[in-house]
PDB file of C-alpha atoms in Angstrom:
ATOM      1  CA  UNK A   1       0.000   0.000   0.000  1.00 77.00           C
ATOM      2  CA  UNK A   2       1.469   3.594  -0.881  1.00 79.00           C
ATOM      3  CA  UNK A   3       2.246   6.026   1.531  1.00 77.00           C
ATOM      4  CA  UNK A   4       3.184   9.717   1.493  1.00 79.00           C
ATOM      5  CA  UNK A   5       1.649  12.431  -0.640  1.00 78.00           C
ATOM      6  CA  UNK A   6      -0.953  12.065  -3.049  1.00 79.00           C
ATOM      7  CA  UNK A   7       0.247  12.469  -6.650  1.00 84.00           C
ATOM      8  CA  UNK A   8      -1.379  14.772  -9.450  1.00 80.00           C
ATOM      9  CA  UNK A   9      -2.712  11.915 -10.709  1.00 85.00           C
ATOM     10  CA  UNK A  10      -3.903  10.751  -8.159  1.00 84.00           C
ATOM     11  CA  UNK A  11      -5.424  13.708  -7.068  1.00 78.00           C
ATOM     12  CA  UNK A  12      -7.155  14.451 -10.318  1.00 81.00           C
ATOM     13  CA  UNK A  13      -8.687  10.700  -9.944  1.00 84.00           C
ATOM     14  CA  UNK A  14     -10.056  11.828  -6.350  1.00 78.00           C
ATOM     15  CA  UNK A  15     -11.315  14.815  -7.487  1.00 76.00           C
ATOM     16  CA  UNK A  16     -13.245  13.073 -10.538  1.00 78.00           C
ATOM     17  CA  UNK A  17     -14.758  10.439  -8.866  1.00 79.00           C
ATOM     18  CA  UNK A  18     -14.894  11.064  -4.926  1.00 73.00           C
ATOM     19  CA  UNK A  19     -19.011  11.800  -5.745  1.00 71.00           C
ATOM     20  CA  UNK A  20     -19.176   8.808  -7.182  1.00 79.00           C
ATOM     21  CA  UNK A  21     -17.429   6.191  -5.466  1.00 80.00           C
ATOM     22  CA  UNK A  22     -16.902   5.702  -1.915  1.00 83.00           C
ATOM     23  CA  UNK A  23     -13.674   6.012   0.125  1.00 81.00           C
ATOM     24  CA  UNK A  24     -12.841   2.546   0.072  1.00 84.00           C
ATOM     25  CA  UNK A  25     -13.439   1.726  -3.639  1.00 85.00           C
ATOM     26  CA  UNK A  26     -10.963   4.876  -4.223  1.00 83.00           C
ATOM     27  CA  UNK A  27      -8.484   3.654  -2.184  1.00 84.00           C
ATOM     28  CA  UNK A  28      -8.688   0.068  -3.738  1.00 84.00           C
ATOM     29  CA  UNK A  29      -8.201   1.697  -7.151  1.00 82.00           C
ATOM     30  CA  UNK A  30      -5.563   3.562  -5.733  1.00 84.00           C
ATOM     31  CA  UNK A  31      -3.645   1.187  -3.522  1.00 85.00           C
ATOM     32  CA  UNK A  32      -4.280   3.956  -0.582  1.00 85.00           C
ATOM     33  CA  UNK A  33      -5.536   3.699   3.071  1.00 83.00           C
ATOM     34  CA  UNK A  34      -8.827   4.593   2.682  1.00 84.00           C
ATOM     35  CA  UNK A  35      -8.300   6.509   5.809  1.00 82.00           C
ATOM     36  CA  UNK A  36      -6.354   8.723   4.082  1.00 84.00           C
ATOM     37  CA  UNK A  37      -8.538   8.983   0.639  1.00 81.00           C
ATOM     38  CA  UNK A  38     -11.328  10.278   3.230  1.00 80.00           C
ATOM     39  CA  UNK A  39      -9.039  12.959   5.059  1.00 79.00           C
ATOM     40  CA  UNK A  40      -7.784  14.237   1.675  1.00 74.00           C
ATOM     41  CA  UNK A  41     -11.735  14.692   0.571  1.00 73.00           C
ATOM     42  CA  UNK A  42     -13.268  16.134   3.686  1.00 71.00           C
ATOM     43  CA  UNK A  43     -10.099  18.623   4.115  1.00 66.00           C
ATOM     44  CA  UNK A  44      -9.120  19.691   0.366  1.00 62.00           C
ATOM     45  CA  UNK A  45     -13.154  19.042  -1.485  1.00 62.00           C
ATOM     46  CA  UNK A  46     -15.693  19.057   1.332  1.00 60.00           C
ATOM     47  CA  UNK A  47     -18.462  16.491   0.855  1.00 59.00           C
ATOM     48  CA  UNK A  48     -21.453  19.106   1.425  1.00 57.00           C
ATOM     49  CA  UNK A  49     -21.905  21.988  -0.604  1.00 53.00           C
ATOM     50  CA  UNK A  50     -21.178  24.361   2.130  1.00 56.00           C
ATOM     51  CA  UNK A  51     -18.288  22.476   2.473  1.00 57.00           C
ATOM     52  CA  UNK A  52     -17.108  23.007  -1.173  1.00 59.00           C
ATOM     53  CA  UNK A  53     -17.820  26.800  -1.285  1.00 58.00           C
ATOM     54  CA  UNK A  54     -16.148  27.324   1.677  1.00 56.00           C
ATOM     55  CA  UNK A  55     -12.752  25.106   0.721  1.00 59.00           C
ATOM     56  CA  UNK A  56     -13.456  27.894  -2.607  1.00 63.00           C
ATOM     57  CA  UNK A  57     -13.299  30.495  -0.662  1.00 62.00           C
ATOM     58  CA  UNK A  58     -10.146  29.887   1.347  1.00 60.00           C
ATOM     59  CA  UNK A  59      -8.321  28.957  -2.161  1.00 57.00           C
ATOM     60  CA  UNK A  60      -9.938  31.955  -3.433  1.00 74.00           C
ATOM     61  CA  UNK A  61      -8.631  34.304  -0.922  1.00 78.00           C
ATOM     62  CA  UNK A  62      -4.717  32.606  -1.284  1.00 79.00           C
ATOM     63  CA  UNK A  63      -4.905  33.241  -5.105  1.00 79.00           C
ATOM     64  CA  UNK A  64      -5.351  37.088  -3.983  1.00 81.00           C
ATOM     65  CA  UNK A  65      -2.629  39.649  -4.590  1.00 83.00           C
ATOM     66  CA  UNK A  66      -2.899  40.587  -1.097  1.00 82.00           C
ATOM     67  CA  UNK A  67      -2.275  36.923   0.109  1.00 85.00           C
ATOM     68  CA  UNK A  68       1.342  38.035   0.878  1.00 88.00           C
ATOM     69  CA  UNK A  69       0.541  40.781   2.977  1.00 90.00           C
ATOM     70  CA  UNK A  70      -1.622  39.359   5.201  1.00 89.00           C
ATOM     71  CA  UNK A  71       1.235  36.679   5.751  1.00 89.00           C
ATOM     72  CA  UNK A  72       3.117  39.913   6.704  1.00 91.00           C
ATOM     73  CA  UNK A  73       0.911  40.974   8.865  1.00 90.00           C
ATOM     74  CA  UNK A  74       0.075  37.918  11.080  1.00 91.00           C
ATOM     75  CA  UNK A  75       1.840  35.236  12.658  1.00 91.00           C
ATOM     76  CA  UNK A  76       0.538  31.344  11.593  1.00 89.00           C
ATOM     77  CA  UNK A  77      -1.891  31.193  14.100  1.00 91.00           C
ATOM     78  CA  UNK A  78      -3.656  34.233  13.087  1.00 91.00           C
ATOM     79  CA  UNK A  79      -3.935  33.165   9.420  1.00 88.00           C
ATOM     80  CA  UNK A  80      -5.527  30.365  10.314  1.00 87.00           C
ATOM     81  CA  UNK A  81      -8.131  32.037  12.111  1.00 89.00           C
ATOM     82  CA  UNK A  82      -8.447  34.454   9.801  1.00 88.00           C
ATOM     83  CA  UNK A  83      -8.775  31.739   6.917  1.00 84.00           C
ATOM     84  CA  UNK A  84     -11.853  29.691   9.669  1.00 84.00           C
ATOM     85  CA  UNK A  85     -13.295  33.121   9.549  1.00 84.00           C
ATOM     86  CA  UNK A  86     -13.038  33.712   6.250  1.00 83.00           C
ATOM     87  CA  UNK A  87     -14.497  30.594   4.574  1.00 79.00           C
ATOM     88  CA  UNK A  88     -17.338  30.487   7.582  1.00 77.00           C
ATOM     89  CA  UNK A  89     -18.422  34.231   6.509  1.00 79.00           C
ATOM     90  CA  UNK A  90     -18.374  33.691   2.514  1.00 75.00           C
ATOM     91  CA  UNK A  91     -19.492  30.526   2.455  1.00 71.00           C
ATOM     92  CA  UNK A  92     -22.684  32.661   4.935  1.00 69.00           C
ATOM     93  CA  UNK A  93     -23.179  35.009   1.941  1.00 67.00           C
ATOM     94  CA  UNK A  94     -22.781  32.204  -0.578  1.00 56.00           C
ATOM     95  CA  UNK A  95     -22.452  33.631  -3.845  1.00 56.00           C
ATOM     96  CA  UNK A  96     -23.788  36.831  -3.204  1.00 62.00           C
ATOM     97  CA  UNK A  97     -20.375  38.633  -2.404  1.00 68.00           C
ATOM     98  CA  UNK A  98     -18.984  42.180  -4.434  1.00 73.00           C
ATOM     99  CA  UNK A  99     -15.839  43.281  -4.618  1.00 74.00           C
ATOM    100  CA  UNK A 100     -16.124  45.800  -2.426  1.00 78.00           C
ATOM    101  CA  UNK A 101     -17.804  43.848  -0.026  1.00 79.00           C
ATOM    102  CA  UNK A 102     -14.938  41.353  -0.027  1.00 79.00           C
ATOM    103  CA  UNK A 103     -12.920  43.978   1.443  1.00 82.00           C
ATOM    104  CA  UNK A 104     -15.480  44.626   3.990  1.00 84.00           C
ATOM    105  CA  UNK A 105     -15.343  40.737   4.942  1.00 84.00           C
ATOM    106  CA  UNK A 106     -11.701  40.685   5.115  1.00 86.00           C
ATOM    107  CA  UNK A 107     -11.305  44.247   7.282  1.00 89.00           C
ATOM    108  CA  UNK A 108     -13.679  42.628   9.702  1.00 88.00           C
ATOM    109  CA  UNK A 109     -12.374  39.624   9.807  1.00 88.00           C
ATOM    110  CA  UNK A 110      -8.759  41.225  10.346  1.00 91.00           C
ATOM    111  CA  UNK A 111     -10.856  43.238  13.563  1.00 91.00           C
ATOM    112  CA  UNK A 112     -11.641  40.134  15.298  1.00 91.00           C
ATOM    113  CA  UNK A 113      -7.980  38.876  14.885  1.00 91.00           C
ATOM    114  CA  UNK A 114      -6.853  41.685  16.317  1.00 92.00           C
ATOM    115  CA  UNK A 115      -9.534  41.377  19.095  1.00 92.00           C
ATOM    116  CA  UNK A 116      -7.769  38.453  20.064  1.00 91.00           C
ATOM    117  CA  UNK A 117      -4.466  39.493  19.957  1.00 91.00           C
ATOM    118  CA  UNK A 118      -5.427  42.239  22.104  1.00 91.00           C
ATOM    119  CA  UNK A 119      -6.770  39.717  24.777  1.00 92.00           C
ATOM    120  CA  UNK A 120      -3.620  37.440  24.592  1.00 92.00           C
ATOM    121  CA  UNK A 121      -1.778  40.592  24.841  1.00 92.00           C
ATOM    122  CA  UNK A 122      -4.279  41.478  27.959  1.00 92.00           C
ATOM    123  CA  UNK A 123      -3.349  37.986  29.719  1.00 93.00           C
ATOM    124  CA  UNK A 124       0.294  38.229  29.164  1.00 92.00           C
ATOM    125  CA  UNK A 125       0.405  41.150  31.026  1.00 92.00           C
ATOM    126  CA  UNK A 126      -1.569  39.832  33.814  1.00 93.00           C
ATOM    127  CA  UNK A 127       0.695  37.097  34.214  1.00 94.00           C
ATOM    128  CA  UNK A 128       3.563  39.322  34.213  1.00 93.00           C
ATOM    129  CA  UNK A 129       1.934  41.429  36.815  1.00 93.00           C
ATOM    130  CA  UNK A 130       1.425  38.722  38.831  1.00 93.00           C
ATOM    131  CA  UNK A 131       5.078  36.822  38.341  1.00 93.00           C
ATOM    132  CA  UNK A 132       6.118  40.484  39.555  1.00 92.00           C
ATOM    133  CA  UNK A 133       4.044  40.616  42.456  1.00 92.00           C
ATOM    134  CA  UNK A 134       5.462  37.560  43.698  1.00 93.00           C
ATOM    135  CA  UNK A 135       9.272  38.463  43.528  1.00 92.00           C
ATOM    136  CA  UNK A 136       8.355  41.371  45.214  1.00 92.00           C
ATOM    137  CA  UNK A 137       6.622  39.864  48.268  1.00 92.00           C
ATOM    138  CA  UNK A 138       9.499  37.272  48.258  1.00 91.00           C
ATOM    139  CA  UNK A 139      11.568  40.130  48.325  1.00 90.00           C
ATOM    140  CA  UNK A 140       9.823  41.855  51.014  1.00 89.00           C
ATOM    141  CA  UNK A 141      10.248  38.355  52.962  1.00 90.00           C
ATOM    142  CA  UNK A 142      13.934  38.498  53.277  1.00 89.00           C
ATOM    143  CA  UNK A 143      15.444  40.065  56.893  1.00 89.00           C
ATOM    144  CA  UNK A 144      14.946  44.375  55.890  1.00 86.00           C
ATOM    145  CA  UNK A 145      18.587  44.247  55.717  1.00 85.00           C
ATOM    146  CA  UNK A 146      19.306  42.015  53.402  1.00 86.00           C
ATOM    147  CA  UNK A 147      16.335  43.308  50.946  1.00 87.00           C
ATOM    148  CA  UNK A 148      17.402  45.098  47.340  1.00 90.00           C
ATOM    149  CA  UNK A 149      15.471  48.195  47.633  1.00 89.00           C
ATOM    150  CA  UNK A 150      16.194  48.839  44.053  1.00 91.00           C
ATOM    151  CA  UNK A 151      15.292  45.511  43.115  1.00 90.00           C
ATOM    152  CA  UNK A 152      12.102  45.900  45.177  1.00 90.00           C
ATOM    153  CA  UNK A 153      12.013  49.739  42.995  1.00 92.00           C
ATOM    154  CA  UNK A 154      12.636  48.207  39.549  1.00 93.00           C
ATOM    155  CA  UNK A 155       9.372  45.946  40.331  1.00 92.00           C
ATOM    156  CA  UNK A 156       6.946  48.153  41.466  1.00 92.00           C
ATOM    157  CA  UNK A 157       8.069  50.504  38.790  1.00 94.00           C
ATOM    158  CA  UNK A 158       7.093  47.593  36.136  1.00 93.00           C
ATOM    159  CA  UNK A 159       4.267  46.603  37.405  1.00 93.00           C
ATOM    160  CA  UNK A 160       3.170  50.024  37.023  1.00 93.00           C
ATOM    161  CA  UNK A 161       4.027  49.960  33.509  1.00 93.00           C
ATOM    162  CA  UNK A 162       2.506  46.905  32.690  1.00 92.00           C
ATOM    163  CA  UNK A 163      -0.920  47.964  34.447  1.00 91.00           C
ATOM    164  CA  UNK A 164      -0.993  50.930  32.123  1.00 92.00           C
ATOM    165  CA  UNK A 165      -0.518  48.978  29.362  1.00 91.00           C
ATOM    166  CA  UNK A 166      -3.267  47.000  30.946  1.00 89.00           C
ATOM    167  CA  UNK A 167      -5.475  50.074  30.419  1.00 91.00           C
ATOM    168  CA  UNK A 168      -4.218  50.650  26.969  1.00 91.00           C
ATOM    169  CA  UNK A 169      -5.042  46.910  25.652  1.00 89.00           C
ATOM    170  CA  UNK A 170      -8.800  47.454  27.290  1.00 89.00           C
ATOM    171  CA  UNK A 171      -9.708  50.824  25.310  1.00 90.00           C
ATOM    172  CA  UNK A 172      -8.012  49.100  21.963  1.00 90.00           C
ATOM    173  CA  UNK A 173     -10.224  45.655  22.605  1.00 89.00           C
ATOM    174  CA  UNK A 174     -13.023  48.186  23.347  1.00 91.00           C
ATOM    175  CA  UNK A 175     -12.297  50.372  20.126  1.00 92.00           C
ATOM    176  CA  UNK A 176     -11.759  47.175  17.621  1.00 90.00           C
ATOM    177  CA  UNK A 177     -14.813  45.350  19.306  1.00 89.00           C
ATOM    178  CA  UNK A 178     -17.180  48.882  18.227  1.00 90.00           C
ATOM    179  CA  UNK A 179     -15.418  49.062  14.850  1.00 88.00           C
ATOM    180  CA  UNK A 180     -16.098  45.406  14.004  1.00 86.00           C
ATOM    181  CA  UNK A 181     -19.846  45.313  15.338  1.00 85.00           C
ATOM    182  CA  UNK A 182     -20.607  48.541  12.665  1.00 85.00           C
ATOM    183  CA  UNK A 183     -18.930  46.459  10.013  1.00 81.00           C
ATOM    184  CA  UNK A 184     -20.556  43.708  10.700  1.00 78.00           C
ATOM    185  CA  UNK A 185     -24.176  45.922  10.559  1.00 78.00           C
ATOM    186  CA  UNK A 186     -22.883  47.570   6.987  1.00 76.00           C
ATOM    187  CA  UNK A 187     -22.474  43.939   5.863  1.00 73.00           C
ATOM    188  CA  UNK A 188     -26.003  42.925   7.032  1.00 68.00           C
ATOM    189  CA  UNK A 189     -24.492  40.510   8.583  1.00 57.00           C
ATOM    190  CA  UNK A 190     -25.878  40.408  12.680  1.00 55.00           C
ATOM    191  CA  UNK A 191     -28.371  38.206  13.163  1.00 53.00           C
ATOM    192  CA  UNK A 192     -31.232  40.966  14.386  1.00 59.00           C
ATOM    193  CA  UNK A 193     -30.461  42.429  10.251  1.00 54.00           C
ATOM    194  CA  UNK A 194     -31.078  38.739   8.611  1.00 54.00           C
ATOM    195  CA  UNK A 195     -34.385  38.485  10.943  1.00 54.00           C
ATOM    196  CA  UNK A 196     -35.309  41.696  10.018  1.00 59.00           C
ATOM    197  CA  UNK A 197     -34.712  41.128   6.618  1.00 57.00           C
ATOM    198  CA  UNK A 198     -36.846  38.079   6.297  1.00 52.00           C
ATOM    199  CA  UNK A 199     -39.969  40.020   8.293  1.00 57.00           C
ATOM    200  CA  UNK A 200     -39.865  43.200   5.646  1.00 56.00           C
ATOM    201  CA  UNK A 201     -40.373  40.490   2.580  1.00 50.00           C
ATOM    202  CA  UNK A 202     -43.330  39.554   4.322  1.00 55.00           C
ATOM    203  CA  UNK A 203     -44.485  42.812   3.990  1.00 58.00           C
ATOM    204  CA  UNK A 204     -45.146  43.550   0.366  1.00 68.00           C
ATOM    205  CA  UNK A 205     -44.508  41.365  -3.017  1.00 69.00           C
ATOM    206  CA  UNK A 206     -41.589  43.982  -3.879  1.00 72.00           C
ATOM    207  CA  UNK A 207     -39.724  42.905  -0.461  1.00 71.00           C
ATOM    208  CA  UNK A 208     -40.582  39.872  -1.461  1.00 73.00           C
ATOM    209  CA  UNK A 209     -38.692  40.158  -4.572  1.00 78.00           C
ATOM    210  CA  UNK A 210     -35.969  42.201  -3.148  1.00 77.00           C
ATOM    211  CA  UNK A 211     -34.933  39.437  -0.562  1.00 76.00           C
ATOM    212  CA  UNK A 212     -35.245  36.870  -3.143  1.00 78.00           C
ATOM    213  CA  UNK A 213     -32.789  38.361  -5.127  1.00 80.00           C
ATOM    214  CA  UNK A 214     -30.869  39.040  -2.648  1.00 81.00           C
ATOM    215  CA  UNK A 215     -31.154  35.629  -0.744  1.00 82.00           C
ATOM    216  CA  UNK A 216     -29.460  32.693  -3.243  1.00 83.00           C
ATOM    217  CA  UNK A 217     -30.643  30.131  -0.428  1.00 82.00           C
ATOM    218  CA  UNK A 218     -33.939  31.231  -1.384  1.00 83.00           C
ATOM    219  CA  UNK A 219     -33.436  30.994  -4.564  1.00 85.00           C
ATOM    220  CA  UNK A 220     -32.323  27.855  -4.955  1.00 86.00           C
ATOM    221  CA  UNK A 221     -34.766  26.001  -2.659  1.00 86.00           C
ATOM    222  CA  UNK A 222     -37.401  27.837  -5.217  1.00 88.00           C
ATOM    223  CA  UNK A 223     -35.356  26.798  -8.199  1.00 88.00           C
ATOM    224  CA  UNK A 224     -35.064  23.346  -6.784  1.00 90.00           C
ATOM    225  CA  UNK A 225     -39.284  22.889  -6.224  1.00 90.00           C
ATOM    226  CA  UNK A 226     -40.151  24.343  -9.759  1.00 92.00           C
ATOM    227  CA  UNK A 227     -38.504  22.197 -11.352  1.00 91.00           C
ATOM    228  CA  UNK A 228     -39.062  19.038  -9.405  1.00 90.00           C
ATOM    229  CA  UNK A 229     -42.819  20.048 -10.622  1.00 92.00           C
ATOM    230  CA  UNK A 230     -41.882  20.846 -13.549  1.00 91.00           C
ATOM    231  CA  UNK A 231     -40.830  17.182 -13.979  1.00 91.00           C
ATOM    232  CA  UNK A 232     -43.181  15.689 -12.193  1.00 91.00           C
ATOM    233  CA  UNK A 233     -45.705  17.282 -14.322  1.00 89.00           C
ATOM    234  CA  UNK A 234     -44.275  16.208 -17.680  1.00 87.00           C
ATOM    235  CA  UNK A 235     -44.031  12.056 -16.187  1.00 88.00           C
ATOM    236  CA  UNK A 236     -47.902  12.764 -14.780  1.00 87.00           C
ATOM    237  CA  UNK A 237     -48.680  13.888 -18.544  1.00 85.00           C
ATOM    238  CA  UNK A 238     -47.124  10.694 -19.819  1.00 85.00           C
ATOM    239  CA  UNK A 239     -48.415   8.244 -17.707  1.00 85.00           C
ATOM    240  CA  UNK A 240     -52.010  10.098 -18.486  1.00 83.00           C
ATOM    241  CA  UNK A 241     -51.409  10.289 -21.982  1.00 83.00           C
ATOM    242  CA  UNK A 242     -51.267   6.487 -22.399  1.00 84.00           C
ATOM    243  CA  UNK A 243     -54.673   4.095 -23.081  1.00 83.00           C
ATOM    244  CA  UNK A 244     -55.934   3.762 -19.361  1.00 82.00           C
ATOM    245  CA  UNK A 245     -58.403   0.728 -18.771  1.00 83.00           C
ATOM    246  CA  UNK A 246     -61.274   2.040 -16.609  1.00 82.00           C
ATOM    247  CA  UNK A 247     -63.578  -0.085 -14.243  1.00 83.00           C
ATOM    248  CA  UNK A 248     -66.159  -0.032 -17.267  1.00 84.00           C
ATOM    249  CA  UNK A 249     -63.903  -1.971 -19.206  1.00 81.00           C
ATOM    250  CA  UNK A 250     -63.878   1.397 -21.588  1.00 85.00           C
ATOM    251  CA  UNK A 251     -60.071   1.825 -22.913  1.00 83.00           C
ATOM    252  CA  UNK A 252     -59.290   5.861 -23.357  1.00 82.00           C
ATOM    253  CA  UNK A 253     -56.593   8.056 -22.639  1.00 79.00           C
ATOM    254  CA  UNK A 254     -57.497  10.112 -19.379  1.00 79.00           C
ATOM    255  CA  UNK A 255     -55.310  13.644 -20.662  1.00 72.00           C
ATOM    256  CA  UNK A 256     -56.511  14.046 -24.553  1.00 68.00           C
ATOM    257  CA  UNK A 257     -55.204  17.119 -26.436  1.00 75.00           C
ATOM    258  CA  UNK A 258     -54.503  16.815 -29.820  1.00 71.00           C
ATOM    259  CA  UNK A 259     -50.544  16.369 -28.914  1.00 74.00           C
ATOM    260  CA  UNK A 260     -51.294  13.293 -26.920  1.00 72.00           C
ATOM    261  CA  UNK A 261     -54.169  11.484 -28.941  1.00 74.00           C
ATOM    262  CA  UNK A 262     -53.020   8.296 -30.459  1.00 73.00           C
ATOM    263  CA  UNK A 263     -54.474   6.372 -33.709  1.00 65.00           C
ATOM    264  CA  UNK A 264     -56.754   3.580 -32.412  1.00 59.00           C
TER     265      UNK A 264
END
């Protein structure tokens, strides 16, 4: 059985057939661990369709010219929140994303990383504060004349320091937090906007058309049941546009229009 990385070819089989054929049959065909074949789907295709638009919209976003910047701009960690973020919030909107709205997504999304570097920021300094603290009251343990009143100085001096920053890290988690929740509302995005939104297209038949161009969930679940009658009606027409025995024994086609009337 083969091991490692998955080849192009192999790859292009995967991505041919994995709707198709089931994790095992693809790793027979392949000589994989099926395992494997089923880690490679779920984490580079997705197997639902939310799945698929948002592995899209993460490859989307690292095919962007400003890719490299944002790899500039935060460490590892924070990409890969910013990329959970990312392909949660498109894959929200679905298609319905403009370019300038993509920039909206992204500056928000950028908010709440910095949000949480803030608050990592915030709980080093408490820690610090405290590991301070400590040394001084170990400090302040020792015989008075064998304490470093400098030492004892130098401590209290960063502690103050590191409280102020304390201050300073609040008003900028404060400041980011206000910043993201009124980019959030321009993006319709808050949950009291979509509610809203789906009570004004109950008001009047041009909401109504409004939010379903707007919505593309709506739209397809409305796509999807026209034409599931659409086909239902045209097999319905068939059947009823063949001879039909009644309980009279009297042979007839039930639906007769002169597109459907056979030659006796």
């Amino acid at each position: 059985m083969k091991k490692g990385r998955f080849s192009k070819t192999e790859i292009s089989f995967i991505t041919e057939n994995h709707e198709t054929l089931s994790y095992q049959e693809i790793a027979l065909k392949l000589n994989r661990d099926a395992y494997s074949v089923e880690n490679f789907i779920k984490s580079k295709l997705g197997e639902s369709i939310e799945d698929k638009k948002r592995i899209q919209a993460l490859y989307d976003l690292k095919n962007r010219p400003y890719w490299e910047d944002l790899k500039g701009q935060f460490n590892e960690h924070e990409l890969e929140m910013l990329l959970y973020h990312w392909g949660r919030i498109i894959g929200q909107f679905r298609d319905d994303v403009l370019p300038t709205e993509e920039l909206q997504v992204l500056d928000a999304i950028k908010l709440e990383v910095l949000m949480n570097r803030a608050l990592k920021n915030q709980q080093t300094n408490m820690e610090d504060i405290d590991t301070y603290e400590e040394q001084i009251t170990e400090e302040k343990g020792r015989p008075i004349e064998y304490q470093d009143r400098d030492y004892i100085f130098n401590l209290e001096r960063q502690i103050a320091v590191a409280r102020a920053a304390q201050e300073a890290l609040g008003r900028d988690y404060k400041d980011l937090q206000v910043k993201k929740s009124a980019m959030l509302k321009d993006l319709k995005a808050t949950r009291e906007q979509r509610i809203k939104r789906l009570e004004d297209s109950k008001q009047t038949f041009i909401s109504w058309v409004s939010n379903l161009m707007t919505n593309p969930d709506i739209r397809q679940e409305i796509g999807t049941e026209m034409e599931k009658m659409r086909l239902s009606i045209n097999k319905e027409k068939e059947r009823l546009s063949e001879w039909h025995q009644y309980e009279d024994k009297l042979v007839d086609q039930p639906f007769l229009t002169p597109d459907t009337v056979k030659d006796e």
